[in-house]
CSV table of C-alpha atoms in Angstrom, one decimal:
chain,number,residue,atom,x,y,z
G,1,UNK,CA,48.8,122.7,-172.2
G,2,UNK,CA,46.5,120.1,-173.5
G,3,UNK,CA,43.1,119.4,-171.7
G,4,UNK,CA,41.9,116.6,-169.5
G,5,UNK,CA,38.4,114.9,-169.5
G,6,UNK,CA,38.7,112.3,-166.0
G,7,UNK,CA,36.1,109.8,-166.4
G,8,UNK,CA,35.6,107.9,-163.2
G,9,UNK,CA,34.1,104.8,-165.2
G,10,UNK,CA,37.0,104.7,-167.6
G,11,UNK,CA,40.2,102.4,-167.3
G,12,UNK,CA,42.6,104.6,-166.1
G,13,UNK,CA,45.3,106.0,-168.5
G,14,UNK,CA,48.6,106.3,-167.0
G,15,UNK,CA,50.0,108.5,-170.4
G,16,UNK,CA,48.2,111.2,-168.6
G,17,UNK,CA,47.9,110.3,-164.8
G,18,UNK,CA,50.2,109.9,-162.2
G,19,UNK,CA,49.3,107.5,-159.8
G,20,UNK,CA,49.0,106.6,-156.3
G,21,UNK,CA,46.8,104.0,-154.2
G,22,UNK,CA,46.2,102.7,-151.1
G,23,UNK,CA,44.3,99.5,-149.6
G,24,UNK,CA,42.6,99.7,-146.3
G,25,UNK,CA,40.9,96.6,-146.3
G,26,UNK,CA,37.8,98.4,-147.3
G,27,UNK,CA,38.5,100.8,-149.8
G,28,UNK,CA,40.4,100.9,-152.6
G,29,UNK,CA,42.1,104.8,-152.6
G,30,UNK,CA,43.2,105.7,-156.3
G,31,UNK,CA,44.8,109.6,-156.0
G,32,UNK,CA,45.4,110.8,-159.9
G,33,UNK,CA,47.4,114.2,-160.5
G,34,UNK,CA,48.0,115.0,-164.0
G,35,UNK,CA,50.9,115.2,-165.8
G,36,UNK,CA,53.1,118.3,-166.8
G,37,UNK,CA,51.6,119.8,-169.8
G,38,UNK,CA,48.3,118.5,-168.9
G,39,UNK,CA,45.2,120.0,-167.2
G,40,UNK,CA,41.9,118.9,-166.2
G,41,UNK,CA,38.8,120.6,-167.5
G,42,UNK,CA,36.0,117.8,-167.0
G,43,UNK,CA,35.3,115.3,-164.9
G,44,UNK,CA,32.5,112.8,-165.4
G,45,UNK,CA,31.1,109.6,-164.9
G,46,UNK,CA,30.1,108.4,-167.9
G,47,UNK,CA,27.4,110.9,-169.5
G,48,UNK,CA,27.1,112.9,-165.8
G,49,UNK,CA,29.1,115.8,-165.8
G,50,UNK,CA,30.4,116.1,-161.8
G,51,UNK,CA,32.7,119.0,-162.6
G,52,UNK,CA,33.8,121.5,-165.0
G,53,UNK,CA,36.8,124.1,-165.3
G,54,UNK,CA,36.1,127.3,-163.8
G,55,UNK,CA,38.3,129.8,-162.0
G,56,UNK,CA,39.6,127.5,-159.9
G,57,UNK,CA,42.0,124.6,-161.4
G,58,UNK,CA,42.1,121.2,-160.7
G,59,UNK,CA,45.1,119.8,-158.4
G,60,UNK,CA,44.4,116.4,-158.5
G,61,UNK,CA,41.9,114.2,-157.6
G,62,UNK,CA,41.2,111.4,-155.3
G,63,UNK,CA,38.8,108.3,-155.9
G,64,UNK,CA,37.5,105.9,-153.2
G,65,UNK,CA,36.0,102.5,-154.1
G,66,UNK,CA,33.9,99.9,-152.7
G,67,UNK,CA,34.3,96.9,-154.6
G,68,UNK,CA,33.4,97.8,-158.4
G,69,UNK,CA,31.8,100.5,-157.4
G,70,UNK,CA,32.8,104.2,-157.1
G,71,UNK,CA,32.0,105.2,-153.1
G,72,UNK,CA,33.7,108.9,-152.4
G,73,UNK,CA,35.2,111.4,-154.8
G,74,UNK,CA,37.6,114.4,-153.6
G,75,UNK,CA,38.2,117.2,-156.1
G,76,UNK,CA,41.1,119.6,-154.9
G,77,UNK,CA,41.0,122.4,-156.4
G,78,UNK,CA,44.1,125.4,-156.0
G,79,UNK,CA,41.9,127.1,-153.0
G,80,UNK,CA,39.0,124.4,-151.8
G,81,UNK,CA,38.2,120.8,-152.4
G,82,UNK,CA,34.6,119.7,-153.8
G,83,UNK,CA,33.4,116.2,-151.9
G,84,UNK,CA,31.2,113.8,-154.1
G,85,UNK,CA,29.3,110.2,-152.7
G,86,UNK,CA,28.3,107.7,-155.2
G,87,UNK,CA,24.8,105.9,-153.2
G,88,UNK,CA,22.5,104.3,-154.8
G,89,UNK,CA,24.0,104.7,-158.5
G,90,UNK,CA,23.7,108.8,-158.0
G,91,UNK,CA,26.5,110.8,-157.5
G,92,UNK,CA,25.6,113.5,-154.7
G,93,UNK,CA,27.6,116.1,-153.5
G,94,UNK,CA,28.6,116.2,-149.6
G,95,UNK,CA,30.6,118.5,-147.5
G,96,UNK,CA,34.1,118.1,-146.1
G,97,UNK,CA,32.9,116.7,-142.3
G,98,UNK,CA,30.4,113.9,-143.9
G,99,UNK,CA,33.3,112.7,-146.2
G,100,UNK,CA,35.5,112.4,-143.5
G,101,UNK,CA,32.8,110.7,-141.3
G,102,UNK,CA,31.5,108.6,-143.8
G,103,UNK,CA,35.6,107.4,-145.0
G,104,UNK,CA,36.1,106.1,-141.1
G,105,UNK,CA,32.7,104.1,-140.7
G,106,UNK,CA,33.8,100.7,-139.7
G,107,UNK,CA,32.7,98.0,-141.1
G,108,UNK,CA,33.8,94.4,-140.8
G,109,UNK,CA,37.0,93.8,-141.9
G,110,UNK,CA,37.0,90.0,-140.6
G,111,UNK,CA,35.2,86.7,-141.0
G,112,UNK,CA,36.2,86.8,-144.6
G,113,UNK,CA,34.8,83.9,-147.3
G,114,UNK,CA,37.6,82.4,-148.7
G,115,UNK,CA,37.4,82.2,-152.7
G,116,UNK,CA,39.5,80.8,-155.6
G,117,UNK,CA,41.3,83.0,-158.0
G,118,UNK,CA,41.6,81.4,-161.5
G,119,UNK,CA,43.0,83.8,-164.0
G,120,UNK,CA,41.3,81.1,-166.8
G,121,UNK,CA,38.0,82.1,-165.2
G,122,UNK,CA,37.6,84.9,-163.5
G,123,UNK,CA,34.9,85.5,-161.4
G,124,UNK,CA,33.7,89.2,-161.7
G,125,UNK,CA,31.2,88.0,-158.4
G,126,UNK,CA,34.6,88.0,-156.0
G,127,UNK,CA,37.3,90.3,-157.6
G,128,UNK,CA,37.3,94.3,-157.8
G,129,UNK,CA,38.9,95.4,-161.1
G,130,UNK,CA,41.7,98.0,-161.7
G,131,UNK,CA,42.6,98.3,-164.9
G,132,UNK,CA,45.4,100.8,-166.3
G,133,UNK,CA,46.6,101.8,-169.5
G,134,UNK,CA,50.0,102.1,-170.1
G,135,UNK,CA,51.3,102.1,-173.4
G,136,UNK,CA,51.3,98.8,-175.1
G,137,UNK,CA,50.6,97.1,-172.0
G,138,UNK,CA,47.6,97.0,-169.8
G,139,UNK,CA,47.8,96.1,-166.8
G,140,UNK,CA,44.8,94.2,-164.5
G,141,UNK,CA,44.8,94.7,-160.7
G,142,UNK,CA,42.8,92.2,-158.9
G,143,UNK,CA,41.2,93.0,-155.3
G,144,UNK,CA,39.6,90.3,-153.6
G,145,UNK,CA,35.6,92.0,-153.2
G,146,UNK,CA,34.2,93.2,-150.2
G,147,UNK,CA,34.3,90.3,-147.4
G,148,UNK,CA,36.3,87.5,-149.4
G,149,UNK,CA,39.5,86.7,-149.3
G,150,UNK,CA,41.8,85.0,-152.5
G,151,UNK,CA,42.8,81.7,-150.2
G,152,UNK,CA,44.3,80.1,-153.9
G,153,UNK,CA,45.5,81.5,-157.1
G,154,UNK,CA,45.9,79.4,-160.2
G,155,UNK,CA,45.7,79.3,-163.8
G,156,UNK,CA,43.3,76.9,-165.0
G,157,UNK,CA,44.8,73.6,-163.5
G,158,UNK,CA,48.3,75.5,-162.6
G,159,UNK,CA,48.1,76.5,-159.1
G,160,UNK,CA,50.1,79.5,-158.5
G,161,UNK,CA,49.8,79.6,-154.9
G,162,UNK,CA,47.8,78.3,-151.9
G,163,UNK,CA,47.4,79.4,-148.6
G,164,UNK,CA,49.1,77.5,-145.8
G,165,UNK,CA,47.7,78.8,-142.5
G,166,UNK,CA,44.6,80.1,-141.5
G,167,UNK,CA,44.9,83.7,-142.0
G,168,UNK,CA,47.0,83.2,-144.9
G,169,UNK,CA,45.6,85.6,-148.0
G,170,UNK,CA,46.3,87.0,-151.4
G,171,UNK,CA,45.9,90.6,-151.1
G,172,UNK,CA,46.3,91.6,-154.7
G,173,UNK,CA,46.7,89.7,-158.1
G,174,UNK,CA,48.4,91.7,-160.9
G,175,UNK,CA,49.0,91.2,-164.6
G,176,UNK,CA,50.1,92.7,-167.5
G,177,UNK,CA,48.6,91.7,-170.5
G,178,UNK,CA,50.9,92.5,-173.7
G,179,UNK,CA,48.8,91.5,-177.2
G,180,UNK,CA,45.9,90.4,-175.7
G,181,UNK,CA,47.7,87.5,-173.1
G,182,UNK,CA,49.2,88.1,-169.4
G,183,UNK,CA,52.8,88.3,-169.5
G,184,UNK,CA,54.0,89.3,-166.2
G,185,UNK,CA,52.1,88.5,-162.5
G,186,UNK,CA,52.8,89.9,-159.7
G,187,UNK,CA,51.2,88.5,-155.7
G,188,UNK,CA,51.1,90.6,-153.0
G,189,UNK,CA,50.6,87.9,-150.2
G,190,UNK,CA,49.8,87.8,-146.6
G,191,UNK,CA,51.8,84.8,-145.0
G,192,UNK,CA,52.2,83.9,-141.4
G,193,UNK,CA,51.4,87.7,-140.3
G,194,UNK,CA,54.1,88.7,-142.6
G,195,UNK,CA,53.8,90.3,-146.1
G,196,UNK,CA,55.3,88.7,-148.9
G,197,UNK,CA,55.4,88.6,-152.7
G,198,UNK,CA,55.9,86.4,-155.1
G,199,UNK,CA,56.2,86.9,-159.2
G,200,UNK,CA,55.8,85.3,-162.3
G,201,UNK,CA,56.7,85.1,-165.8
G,202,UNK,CA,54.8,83.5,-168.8
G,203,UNK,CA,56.9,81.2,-170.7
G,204,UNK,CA,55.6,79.3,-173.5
G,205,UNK,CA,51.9,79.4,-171.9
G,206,UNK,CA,53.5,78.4,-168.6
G,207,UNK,CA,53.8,80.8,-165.7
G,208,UNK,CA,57.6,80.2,-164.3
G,209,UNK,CA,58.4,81.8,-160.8
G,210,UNK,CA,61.0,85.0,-161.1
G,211,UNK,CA,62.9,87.0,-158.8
G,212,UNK,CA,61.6,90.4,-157.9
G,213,UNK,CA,65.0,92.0,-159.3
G,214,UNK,CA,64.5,89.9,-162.9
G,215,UNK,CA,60.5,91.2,-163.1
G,216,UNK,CA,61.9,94.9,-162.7
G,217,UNK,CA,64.5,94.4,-165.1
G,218,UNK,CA,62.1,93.0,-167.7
G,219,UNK,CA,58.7,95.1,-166.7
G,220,UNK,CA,59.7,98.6,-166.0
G,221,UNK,CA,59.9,101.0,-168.7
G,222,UNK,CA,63.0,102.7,-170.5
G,223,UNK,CA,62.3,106.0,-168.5
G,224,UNK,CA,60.2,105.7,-165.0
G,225,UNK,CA,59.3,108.1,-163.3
G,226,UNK,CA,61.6,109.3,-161.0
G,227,UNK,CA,59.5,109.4,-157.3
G,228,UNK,CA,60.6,109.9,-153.6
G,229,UNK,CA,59.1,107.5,-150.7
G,230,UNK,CA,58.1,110.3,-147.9
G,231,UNK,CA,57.1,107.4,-144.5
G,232,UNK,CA,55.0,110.9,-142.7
G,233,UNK,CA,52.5,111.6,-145.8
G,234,UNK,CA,49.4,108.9,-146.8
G,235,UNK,CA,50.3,109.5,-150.8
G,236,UNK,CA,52.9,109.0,-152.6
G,237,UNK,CA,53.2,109.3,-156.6
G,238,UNK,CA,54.1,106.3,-157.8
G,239,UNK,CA,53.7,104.2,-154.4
G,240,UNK,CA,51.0,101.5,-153.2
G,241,UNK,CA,50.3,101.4,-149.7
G,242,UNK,CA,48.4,98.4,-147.9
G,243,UNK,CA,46.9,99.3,-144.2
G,244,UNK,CA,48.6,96.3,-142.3
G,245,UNK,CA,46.3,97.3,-138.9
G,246,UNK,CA,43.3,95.9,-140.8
G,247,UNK,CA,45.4,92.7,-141.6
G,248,UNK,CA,46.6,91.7,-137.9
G,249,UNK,CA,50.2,93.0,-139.7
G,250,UNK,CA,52.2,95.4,-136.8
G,251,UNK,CA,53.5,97.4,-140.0
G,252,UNK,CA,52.3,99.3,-143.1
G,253,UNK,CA,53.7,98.4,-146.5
G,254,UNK,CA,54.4,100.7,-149.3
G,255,UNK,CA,55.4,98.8,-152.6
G,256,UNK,CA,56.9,100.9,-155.8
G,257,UNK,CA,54.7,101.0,-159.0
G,258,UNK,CA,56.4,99.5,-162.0
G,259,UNK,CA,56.2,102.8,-163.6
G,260,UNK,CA,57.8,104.7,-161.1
G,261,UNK,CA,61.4,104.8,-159.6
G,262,UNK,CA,61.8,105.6,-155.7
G,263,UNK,CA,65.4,107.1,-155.8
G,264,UNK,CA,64.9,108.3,-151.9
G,265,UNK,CA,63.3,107.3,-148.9
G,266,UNK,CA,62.4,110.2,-146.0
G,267,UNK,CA,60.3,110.6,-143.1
G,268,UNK,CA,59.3,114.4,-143.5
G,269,UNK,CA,62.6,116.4,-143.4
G,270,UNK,CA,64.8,113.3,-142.3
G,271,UNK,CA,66.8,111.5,-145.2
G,272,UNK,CA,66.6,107.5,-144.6
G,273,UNK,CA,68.2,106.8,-147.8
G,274,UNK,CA,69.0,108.0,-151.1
G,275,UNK,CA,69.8,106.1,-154.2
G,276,UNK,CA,73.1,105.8,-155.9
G,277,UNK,CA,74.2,104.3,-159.5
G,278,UNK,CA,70.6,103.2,-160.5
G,279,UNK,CA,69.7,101.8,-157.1
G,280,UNK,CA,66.0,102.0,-156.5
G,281,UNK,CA,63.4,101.0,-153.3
G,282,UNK,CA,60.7,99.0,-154.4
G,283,UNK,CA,59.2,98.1,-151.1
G,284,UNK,CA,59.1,99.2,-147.4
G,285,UNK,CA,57.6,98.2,-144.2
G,286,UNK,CA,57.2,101.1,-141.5
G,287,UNK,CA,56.1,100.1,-138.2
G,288,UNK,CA,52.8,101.5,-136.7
G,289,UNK,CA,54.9,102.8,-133.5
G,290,UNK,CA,56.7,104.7,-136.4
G,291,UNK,CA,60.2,103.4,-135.1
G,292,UNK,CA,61.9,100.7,-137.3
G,293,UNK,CA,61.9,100.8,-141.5
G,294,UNK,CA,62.5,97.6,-143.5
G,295,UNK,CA,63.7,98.4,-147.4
G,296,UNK,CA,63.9,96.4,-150.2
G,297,UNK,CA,66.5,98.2,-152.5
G,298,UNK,CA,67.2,96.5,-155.8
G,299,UNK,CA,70.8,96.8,-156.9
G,300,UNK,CA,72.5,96.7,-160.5
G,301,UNK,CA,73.5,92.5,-159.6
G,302,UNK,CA,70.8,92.1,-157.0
G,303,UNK,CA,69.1,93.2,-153.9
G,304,UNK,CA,69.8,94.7,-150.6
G,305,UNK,CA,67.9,94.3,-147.5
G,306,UNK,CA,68.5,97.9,-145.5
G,307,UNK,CA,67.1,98.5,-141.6
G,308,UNK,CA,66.5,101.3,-139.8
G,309,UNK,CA,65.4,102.5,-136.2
G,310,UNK,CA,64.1,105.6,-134.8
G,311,UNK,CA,65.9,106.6,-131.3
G,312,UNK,CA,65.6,109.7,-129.3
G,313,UNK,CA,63.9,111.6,-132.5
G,314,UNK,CA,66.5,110.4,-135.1
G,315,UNK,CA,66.8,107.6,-137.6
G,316,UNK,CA,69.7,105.3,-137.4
G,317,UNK,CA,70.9,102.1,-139.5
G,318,UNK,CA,71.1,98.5,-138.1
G,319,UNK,CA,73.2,96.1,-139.1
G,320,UNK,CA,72.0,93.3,-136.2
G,321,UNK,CA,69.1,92.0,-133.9
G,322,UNK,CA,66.1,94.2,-136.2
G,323,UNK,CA,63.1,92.8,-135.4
G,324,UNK,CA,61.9,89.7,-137.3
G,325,UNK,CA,58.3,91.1,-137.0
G,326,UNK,CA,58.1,94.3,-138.7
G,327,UNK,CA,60.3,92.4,-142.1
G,328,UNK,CA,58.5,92.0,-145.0
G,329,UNK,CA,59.1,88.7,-147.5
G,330,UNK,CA,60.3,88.4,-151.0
G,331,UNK,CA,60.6,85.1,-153.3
C-alpha cells in the first residue's frame, strides 16, 4: 500500500483518485475515493493539517465548493464521518446536522449576470476552476462563478457558441490541455430547456466541431475505468451529475467522465442496460418523477439513442411516443 497526502488546495490527481462530481447550481460536489493500493494518511489544506491516520481509515472523502473557494468537507471514515466548514479562510470543524443544514440553505439560483467566456482571456473574476491531472494531459473544468451565467464562449475572435434564447446557458467549459495548449473542448449547454453538448477539436490552431463518438475515440485512454451508472444513488465513480431542478430542466443529467467507462446502467437492483462488444453510456437523463430514462450509448460505428419507462414498479424499453421533454441533445 502506498500512502496518501489529500490536499484540498492542490489540482486534483486522477493517478491516485477516483472521481465523482455533481453541480447543483450552487455547489460544485467533488467525491475522491482512492485507488487500490492506495490509502489516505493526511489530509490538508495547504500547511493546515485537517486530519491524520489514526485507527480509523479513510473511505473516501467528499469536497463542497463555492466558487474558488473550498465551503464543506466530509471525511468518511470505516465507522463515522468527520464534518469540516471553510468560513472566513478557517477551516472549523461542525457536526453532522449543521452540515446537512448548512448544504440545503437556499440561496438564489436565478437572476444570473450573463458573462463572456474567452478561452484567450480568461477571466478568473467569473469562472470557478477544476483542474485535474491525468497523465500527460490536464484537463481544465470551467464553472461559471456564483450568480453568472457563460451566455458566449469563444476563443479570442472565434466564437464557439452563443446563446439563442433567454435562458440559454453554458454550464461547463472543459479542455484538455496536452503540451501546454488545449486540444480537446467539451460544452455542456443548456438550450431551450433542454441539455445539450457540443465538442471540439483543435486543428492547426483552429477549433473544428466533432461528434461526441469521434472525441471518445480520440480522448479516452487505452484502459478506462470500468464504472456502473446506479439512477437511485447521488455518486457515481466516474459520473458527473448536473441538478436540472435548479435549471428549470424536468430531468437530471448524469454525463460519463472521459476516464471512465459505464458498461451498465441500473436503478438499485433493476438492470436498465448492460453493455456488449465495447458499447459504453456516456450520458443519461432521468426524470425527477423517476419514470422515463434517456441514454446515450456510443457504439463501435456510432451511437444509439435507448428509452426507457418505469410502469407499475418495473422498467420497460420504448421504441415510440417517449417524451420529447425529458431528451437530452447531442451535436
Amino acid at each position: 500500500m502506498h500512502d496518501l497526502v489529500f490536499d484540498v488546495s492542490a489540482p486534483f490527481d486522477a493517478q491516485h483518485f477516483v472521481f465523482s462530481g455533481r453541480d447543483d447550481g450552487l455547489y460544485i460536489l467533488l467525491k475522491l475515493v482512492p485507488k487500490p493500493g492506495y490509502h489516505l494518511v493526511k489530509v490538508v489544506d495547504g500547511l493546515t493539517v485537517l486530519w491524520e491516520k489514526g485507527k480509523e481509515p479513510l473511505e473516501f472523502l467528499v469536497l463542497h465548493k463555492l466558487g474558488n473557494l473550498p465551503a464543506f468537507l466530509f471525511l468518511k471514515l470505516s465507522d463515522s464521518g468527520r464534518y469540516f466548514e471553510f468560513r472566513n479562510l478557517t477551516w472549523s470543524e461542525i457536526n453532522e446536522v449543521e452540515y446537512k443544514e448548512k448544504l440545503t440553505l437556499d440561496l438564489d439560483r436565478h437572476n444570473l449576470e450573463g458573462v463572456d467566456f474567452d478561452l484567450s482571456h480568461i477571466n478568473p473574476k467569473d469562472v470557478t476552476v477544476i483542474k485535474l491531472l491525468d497523465g500527460s494531459l490536464v484537463n481544465h473544468s470551467f464553472f461559471p462563478e456564483v450568480k453568472k451565467a457563460f451566455v458566449t464562449v469563444r476563443d479570442g475572435d472565434n466564437l464557439l457558441w452563443k446563446a439563442a434564447k433567454d435562458g440559454d446557458k453554458c454550464l461547463l467549459v472543459s479542455f484538455h490541455e496536452a503540451e501546454g495548449s488545449p486540444k480537446f473542448l467539451r460544452l455542456a449547454l443548456l438550450e431551450s430547456n433542454t441539455f445539450a453538448q457540443k465538442f471540439f477539436e483543435n486543428v492547426s490552431g483552429k477549433w473544428i466541431s466533432m461528434t461526441i463518438h469521434a472525441y471518445f475515440e480520440k480522448r479516452a485512454p487505452k484502459d478506462p475505468q470500468i464504472a456502473v451508472l446506479d439512477l437511485s444513488v447521488n455518486h457515481n465513480l466516474h459520473v458527473g451529475q448536473f441538478v436540472g431542478s435548479v435549471h428549470g430542466v424536468p430531468y437530471d443529467v448524469f454525463f460519463s467522465s472521459i476516464l471512465g467507462k459505464v458498461v451498465k446502467v441500473v436503478d438499485g437492483n433493476d438492470v436498465l442496460w448492460e453493455g456488449k462488444g465495447g458499447e459504453k453510456c456516456v450520458l443519461a437523463s432521468l426524470s425527477h418523477d423517476l419514470t422515463h430514462v434517456h441514454l446515450l450509448v456510443l457504439l463501435k460505428s456510432g451511437q444509439a439513442d435507448l428509452y426507457f419507462e418505469k410502469k407499475n414498479g418495473e422498467w420497460n424499453a420504448v421504441f415510440d411516443g417517449f417524451p420529447n421533454k425529458f431528451k437530452v441533445t447531442t451535436y
